[in-house]
Each structure stands twice: as structure tokens, then as C-alpha cells.
Short mmCIF file of C-alpha atoms and ligand atoms in Angstrom, two decimals:
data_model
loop_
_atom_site.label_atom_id
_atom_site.label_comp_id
_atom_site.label_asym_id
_atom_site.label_seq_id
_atom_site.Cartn_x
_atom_site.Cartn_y
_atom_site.Cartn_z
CA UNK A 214 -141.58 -103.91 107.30
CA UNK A 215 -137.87 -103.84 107.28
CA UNK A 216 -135.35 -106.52 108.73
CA UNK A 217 -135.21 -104.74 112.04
CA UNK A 218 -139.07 -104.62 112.45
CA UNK A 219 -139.76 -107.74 111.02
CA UNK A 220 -137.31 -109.32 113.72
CA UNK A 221 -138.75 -107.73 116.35
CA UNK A 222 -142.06 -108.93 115.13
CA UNK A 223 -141.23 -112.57 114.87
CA UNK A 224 -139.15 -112.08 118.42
CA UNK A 225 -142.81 -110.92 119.82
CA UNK A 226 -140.95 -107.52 121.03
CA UNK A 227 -143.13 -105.59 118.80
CA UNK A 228 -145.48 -103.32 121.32
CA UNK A 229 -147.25 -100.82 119.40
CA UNK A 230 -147.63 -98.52 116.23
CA UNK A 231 -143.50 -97.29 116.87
CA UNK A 232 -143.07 -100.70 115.58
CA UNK A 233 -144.24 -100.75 112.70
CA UNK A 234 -142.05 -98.20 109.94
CA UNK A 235 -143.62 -94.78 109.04
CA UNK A 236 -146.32 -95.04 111.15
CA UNK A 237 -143.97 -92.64 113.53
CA UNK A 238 -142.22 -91.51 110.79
CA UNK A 239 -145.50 -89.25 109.18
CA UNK A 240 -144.89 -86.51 111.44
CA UNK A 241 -145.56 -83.34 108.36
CA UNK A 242 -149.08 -81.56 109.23
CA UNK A 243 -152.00 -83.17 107.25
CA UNK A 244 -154.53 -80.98 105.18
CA UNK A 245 -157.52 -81.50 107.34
CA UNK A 246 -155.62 -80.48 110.30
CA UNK A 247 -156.64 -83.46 112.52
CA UNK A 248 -153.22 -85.44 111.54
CA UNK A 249 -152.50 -85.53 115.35
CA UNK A 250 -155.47 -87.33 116.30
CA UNK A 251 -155.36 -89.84 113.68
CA UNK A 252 -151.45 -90.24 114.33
CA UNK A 253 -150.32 -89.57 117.47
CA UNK A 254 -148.08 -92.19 118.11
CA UNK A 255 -149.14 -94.86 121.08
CA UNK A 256 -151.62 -92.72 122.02
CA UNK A 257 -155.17 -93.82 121.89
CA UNK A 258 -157.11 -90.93 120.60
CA UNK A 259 -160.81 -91.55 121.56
CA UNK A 260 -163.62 -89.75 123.34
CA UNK A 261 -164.88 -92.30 126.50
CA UNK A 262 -168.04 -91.47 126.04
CA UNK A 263 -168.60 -92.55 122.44
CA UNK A 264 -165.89 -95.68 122.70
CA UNK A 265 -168.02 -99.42 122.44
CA UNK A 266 -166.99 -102.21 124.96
CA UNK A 267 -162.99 -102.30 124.86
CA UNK A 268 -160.91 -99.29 125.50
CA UNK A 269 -160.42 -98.06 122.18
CA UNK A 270 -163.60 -99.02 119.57
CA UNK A 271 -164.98 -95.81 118.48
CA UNK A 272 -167.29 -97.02 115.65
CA UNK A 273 -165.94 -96.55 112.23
CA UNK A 274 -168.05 -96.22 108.82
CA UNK A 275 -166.15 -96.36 105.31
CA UNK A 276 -167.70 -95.97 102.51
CA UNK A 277 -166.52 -98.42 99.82
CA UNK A 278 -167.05 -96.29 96.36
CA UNK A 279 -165.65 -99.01 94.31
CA UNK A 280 -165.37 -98.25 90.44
CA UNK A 281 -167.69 -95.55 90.57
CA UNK A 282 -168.14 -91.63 90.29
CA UNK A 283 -166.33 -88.50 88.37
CA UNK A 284 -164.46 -86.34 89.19
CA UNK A 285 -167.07 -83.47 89.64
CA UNK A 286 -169.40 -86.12 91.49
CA UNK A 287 -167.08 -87.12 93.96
CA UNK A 288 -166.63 -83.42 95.06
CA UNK A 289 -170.31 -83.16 95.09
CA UNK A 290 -170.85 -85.68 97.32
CA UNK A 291 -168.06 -85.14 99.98
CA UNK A 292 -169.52 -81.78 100.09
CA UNK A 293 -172.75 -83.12 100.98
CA UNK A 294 -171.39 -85.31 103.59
CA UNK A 295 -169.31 -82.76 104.97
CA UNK A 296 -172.86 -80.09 105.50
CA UNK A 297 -173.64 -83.40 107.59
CA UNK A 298 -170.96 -83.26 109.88
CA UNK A 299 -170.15 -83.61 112.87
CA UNK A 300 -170.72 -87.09 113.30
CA UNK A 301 -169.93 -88.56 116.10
CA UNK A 302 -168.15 -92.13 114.81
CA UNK A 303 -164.67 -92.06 112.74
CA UNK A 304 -165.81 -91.83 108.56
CA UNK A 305 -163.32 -92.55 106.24
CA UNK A 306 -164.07 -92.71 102.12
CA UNK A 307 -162.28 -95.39 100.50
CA UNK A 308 -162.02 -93.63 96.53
CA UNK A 309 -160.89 -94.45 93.39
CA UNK A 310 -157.03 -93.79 93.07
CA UNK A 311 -157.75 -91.08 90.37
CA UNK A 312 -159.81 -88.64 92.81
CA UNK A 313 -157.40 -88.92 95.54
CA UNK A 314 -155.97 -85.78 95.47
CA UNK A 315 -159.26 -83.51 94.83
CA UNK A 316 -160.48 -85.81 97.40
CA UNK A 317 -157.27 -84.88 99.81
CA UNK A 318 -158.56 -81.53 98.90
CA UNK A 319 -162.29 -81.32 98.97
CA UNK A 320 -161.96 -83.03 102.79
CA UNK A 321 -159.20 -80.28 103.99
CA UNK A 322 -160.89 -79.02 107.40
CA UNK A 323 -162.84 -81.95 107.71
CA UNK A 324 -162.80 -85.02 109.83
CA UNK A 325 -163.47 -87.00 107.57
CA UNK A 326 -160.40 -89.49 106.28
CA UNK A 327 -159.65 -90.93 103.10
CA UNK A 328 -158.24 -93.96 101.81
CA UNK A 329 -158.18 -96.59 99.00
CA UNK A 330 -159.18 -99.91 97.62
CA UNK A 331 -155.97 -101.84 97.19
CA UNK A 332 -152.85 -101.35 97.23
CA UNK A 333 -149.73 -103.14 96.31
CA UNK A 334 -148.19 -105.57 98.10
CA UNK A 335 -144.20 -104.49 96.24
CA UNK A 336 -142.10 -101.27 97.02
CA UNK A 337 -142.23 -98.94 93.90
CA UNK A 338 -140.71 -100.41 91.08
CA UNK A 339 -141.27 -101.83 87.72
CA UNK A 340 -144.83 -102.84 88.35
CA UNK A 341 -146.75 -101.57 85.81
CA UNK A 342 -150.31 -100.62 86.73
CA UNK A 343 -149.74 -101.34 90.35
CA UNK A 344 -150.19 -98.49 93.00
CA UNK A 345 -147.31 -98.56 95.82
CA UNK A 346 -149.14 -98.02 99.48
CA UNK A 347 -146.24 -95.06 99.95
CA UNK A 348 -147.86 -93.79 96.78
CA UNK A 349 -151.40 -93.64 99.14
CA UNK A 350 -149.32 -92.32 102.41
CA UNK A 351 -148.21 -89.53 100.31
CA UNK A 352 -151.62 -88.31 99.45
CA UNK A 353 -152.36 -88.54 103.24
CA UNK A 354 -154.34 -91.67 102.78
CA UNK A 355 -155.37 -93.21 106.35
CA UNK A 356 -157.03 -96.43 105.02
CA UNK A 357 -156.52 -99.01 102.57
CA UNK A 358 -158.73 -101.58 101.92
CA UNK A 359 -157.20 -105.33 101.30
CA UNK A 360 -158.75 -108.66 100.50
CA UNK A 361 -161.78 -107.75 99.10
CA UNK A 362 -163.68 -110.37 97.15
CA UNK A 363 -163.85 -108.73 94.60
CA UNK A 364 -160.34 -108.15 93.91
CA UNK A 365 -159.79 -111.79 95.84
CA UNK A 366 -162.08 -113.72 93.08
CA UNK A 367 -161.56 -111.09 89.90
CA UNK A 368 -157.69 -110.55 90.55
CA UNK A 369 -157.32 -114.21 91.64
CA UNK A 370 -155.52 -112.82 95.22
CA UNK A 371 -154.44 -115.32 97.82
CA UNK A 372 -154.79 -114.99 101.44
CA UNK A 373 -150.96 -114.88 101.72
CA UNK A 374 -151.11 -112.04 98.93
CA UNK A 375 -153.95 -109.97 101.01
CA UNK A 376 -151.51 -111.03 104.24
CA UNK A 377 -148.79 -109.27 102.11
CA UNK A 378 -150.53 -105.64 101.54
CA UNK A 379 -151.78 -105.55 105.07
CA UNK A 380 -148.03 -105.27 106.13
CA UNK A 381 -146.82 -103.34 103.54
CA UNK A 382 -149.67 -101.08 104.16
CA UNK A 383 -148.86 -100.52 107.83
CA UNK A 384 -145.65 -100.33 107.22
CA UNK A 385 -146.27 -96.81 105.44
CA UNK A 386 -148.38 -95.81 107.94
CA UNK A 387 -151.48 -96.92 106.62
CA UNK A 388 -154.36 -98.98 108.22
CA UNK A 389 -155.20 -101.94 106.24
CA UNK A 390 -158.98 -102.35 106.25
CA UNK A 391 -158.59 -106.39 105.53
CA UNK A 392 -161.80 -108.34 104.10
CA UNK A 393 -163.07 -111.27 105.05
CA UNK A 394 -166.04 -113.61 104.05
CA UNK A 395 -167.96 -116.53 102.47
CA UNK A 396 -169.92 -117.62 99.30
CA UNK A 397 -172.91 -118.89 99.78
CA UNK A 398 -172.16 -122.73 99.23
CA UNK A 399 -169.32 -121.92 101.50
CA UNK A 400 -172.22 -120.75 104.17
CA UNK A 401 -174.46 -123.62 102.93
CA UNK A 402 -171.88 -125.92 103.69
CA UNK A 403 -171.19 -124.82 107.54
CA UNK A 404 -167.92 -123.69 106.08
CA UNK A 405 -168.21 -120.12 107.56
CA UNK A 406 -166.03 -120.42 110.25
CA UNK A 407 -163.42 -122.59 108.60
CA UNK A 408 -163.40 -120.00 105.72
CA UNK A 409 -163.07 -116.58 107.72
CA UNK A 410 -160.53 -118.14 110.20
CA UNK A 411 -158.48 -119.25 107.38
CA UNK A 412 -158.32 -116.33 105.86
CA UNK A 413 -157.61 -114.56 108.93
CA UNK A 414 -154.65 -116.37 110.02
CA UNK A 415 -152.68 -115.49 107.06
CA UNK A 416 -152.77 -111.85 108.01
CA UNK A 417 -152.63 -112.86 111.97
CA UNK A 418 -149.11 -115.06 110.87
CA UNK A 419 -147.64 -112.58 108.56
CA UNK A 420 -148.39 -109.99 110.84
CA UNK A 421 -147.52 -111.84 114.11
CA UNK A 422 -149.37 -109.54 117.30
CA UNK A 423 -148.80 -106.10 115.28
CA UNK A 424 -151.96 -107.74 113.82
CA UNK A 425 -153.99 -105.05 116.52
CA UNK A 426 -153.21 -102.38 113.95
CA UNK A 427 -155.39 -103.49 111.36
CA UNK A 428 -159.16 -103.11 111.06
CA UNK A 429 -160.83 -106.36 109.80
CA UNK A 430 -164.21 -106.28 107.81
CA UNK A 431 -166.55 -109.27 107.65
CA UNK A 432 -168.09 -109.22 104.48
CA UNK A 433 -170.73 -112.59 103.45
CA UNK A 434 -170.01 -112.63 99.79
CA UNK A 435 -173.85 -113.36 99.34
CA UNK A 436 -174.24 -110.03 100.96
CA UNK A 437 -172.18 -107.94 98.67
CA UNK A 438 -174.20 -105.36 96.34
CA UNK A 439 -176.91 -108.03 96.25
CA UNK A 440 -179.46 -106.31 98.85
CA UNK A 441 -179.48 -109.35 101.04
CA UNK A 442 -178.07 -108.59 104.27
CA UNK A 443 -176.19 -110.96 106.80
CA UNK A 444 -178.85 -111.05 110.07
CA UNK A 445 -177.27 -108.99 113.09
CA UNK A 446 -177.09 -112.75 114.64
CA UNK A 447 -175.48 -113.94 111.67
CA UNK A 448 -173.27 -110.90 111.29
CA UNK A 449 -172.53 -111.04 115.54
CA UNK A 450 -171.89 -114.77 115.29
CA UNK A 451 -169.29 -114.49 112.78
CA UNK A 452 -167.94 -111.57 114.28
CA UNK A 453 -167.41 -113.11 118.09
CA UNK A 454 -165.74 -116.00 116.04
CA UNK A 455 -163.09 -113.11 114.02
CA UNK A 456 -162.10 -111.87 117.82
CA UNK A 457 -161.76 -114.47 119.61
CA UNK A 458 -159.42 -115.50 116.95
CA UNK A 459 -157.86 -112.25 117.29
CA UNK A 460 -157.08 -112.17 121.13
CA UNK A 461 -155.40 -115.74 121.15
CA UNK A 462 -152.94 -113.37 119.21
CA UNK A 463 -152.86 -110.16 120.26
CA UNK A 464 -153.85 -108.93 123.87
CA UNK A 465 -155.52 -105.53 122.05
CA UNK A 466 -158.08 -107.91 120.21
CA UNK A 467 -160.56 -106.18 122.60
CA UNK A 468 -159.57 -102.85 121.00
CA UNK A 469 -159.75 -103.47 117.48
CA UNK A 470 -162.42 -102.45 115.28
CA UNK A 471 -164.65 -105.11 113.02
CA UNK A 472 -166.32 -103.64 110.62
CA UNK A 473 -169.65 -105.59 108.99
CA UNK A 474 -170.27 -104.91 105.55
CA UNK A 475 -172.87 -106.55 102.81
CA UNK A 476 -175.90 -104.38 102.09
CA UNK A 477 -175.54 -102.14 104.52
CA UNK A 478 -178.30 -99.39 103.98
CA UNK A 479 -179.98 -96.61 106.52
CA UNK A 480 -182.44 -99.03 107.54
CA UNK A 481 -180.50 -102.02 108.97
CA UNK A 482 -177.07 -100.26 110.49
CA UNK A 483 -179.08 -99.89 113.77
CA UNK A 484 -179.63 -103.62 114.22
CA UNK A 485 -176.09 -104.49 113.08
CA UNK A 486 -174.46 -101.82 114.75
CA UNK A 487 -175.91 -102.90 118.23
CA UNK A 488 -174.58 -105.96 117.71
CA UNK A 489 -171.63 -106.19 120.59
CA UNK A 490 -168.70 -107.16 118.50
CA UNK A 491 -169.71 -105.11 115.57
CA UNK A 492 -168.30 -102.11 115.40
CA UNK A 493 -169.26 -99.75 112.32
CA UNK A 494 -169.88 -101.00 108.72
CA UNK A 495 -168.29 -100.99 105.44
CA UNK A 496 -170.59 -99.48 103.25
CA UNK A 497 -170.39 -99.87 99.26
CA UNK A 498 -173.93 -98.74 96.98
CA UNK A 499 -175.08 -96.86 100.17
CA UNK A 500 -171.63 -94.96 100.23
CA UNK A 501 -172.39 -93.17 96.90
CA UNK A 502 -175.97 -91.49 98.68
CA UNK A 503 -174.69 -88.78 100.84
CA UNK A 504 -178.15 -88.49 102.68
CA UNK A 505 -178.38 -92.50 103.07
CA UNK A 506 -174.35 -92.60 104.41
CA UNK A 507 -174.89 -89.82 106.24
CA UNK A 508 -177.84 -91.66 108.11
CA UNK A 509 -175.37 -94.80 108.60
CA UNK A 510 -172.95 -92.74 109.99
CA UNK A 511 -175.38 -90.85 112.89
CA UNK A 512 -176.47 -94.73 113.30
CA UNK A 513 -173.05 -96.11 114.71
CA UNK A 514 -172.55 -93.39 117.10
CA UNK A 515 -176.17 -93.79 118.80
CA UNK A 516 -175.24 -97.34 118.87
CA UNK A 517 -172.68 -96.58 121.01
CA UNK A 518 -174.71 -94.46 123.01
CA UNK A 519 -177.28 -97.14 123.28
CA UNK A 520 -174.76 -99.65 124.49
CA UNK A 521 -173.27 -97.11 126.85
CA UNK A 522 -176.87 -96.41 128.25
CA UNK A 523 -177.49 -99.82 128.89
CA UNK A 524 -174.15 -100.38 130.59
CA UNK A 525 -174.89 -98.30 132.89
CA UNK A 526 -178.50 -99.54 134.03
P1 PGA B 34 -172.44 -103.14 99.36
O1 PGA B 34 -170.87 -103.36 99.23
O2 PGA B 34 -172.68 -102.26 100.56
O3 PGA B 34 -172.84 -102.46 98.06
O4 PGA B 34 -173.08 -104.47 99.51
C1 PGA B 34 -170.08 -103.55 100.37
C2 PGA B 34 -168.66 -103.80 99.95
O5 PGA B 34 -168.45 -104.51 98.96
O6 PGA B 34 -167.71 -103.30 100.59
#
């Protein structure tokens, strides 16, 4: 954020995604041709009928692809997923930074968005091996993914550090998809809370109430690539505790979107996605199946329809 916005922030004057640097700014046409709807400034882009509780929470499904694929397999599976189109909840792919552009390519036409894993937290400079989140703007990234363990425990990243990419991040234009979660001594321990919330209010502080922008995923360490999934009580508990933190800051906390990820798989993303404060998953090992993503996908929009349904009876 620059001086001015970063003033405004800490003066609490900041209202909306004007306030935050390049998010107006990215006004060029995007490949897929659905720029406007992603980026339409202020304006919440959503179809009533398929939005969950608040306003605004049309589920969303990433797919996580970590360090994985080639070149030709990426293509080959985002041309899968795109024969399963439409789908009916907001899918994003977060890729490795190699494939971005055939990826920015493969998806032209599509609805489906594209993102990364990390970005840094520095304007471009000399930082060798780092990726600048401009960098990911300029290949018409629309998420990045911060603070996940496995770049918090292998890269030895702080919460202030993950604090620091989510606002760079979104100060490109970017939505930071910003991880959360415990081990499981942490969970043994009753720590859950404790550990989430802490890790939340560095982003919540850094970001003061522009923190609305930013998508949070909570993801149990325990859960991650290891087959055991959190319950949906577990996940839902965890979750409540995420936005309630959330709304003592920002007034839009009922808008945002919390993603659940750990183990996420065709079979379970019903039960989760029911859940009423989750809303969509972040999906890694079933991400890189286009049939079983696919499947996750359909299942967060007929959540929505579920909970609409019984809304209404
Ligand atoms: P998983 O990974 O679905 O393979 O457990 C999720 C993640 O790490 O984002």
C-alpha cells in the first residue's frame, strides 16, 4: 500500500476495494473476458440465488497444485476441467509460477481464474528467487495464496511476514488467499483457537478493516495431504471462531469467504460445504484429478442451493 492508502487505512477511512492501489487501477481487458466481473470496482458481482448466508459468499473452490505437474499436464487437465464447466461456484487454480502463462492461456474464455502459491512480500528488486505479486497481476493472476504451512514451517515465515504479502498482494490487485491452522499437539493441547486467532490478527492489524478483501482458509495441519479430514463440526467450529474474529474488525466479515481445506476429496465437500460458515474448500491432491475437482466444485454450489432451500422452508 502506499503512504496515502496506508494512512487512510490506519485513519479507518478506508471503505472498499478503491482503497486499496491497483485494485482500480487493472482496468486493461483480461484474456478470459470475464475481467469485469471479477473487477468491477465496489461492485459486488454475485448471482442471489447461488450467494450462502451474507450478501456476497458465492462459494469458492481453489485448487492448490503445489509442486506438481508439467507443462503438457497442466494443459491437460484445465482442459478437462474446462469440458466440466459451467459450474456454478467461483474456481480458481492456484499453479506453479512456471505454467502461469500457458495457464493464462489454456483458461482464455473460461471462468475459471488463476492464481499462485506465494508471493513476495518486497516490490521488485534485488531479491533473487523471489516472485513480486505485480509480477502475478501482470499475468492476470486473481489469487495468491499466503501463509501456508508449508511455506510457514519449510520457509520458516512469520505471521507478520504472511501479514506482509497479504497487503502487498492486494495492493496489486490481487486477493490474498491467507492460511490458517494447527498441528496436532497444538489441537491436542486446546490450543486451536489461541493458534488460528493469533495468526489471524497479524493480517487483521496489518491490514486494519481492508482486511474484508482477503479470503481466509482454515487449514488443520494434521489435515494436510494426510487423508484425515477435519469433521464438518470441527471444521464449522473453527470457522465460526475465524469470523467472529473477523466482524469485531470489519463490518463485511459476513461477506467474506472461508475456505476449509485438509483432505478435501469428492466424498466429504458435501458435509463440509453445508457447514454455515464454510464457504468452498481449498483443495490440494484432489486438485490434480480433474473428474474428482470437478465433483468438488458441482458440490459447493448445491450446497448453496441446499442452504437456500432450507431458508426458505
Ligand atoms: P490436501 O492439501 O487437499 O492435499 O490435503 C490442501 C492444501 O494444502 O492446501
Amino acid at each position: 500500500l502506499d503512504g496515502v492508502a496506508l494512512d487512510r487505512i490506519q485513519a479507518g477511512q478506508a471503505g472498499g476495494l478503491q482503497d486499496i492501489p491497483g485494485r482500480s487501477s487493472r482496468t486493461g481487458p483480461r484474456a478470459d473476458g470475464v475481467e469485469s466481473a471479477h473487477r468491477k470496482v465496489g461492485v459486488v458481482m454475485v448471482n442471489p440465488q447461488l450467494s450462502k448466508a451474507g450478501a456476497g459468499r458465492r462459494p469458492l473452490v481453489v485448487g492448490n497444485w503445489k509442486m506438481n505437474g508439467t507443462r503438457a499436464s497442466s494443459v491437460q487437465l484445465l482442459s478437462a476441467l474446462r469440458s466440466a464447466e459451467p459450474f456454478d461456484s467461483d474456481v480458481s487454480v492456484c499453479v506453479p509460477f512456471p505454467y502461469l502463462g500457458e495457464v493464462a492461456l489454456t483458461l482464455q474464455g473460461s471462468r475459471i481464474t488463476w492464481g499462485a502459491q506465494d508471493c513476495s512480500h518486497l516490490e521488485p528488486g534485488a531479491h533473487t528467487g523471489d516472485v513480486a505479486a505485480v509480477m502475478l497481476a501482470d499475468f492476470g493472476c486473481r489469487h495468491v495464496i499466503v501463509g501456508h504451512s508449508e511455506r510457514r514451517v519449510h520457509h520458516a515465515e512469520s505471521d507478520q511476514r504472511v501479514a506482509d504479502k497479504a497487503k502487498t498482494a492486494l495492493s496489486h490487485g490481487l486477493t490474498p488467499i491467507v492460511c490458517v491452522g494447527e498441528t496436532l499437539e497444538e489441537r491436542q493441547a486446546m490450543q486451536t483457537e489461541a493458534v488460528v486467532k493469533r495468526q489471524l490478527s497479524a493480517v487483521i492489524h496489518t491490514l486494519g478493516h481492508c482486511v474484508s478483501q482477503i479470503v481466509v482458509a482454515y487449514e488443520p495441519i494434521w489435515a494436510i495431504g494426510t487423508g484425515l479430514t477435519a469433521t464438518p463440526e470441527q471444521a464449522q467450529a473453527v470457522h465460526a471462531v475465524l469470523r467472529a474474529q473477523l466482524a469485531a474488525a470489519s463490518t463485511q466479515a459476513v461477506d467474506m469467504r472461508l475456505l476449509y481445506g485438509g483432505s478435501v476429496t469428492a466424498a466429504n465437500a458435501s458435509a463440509l460445504f453445508a457447514q454455515s460458515d464454510i464457504d468452498g474448500g481449498l483443495v490440494g491432491g484432489a486438485s490434480l484429478k480433474a473428474n474428482e475437482f470437478s465433483a468438488i466444485c458441482r458440490a459447493a454450489s448445491a450446497a448453496v442451493h441446499e442452504s437456500l432451500g432450507k431458508s426458505k422452508t
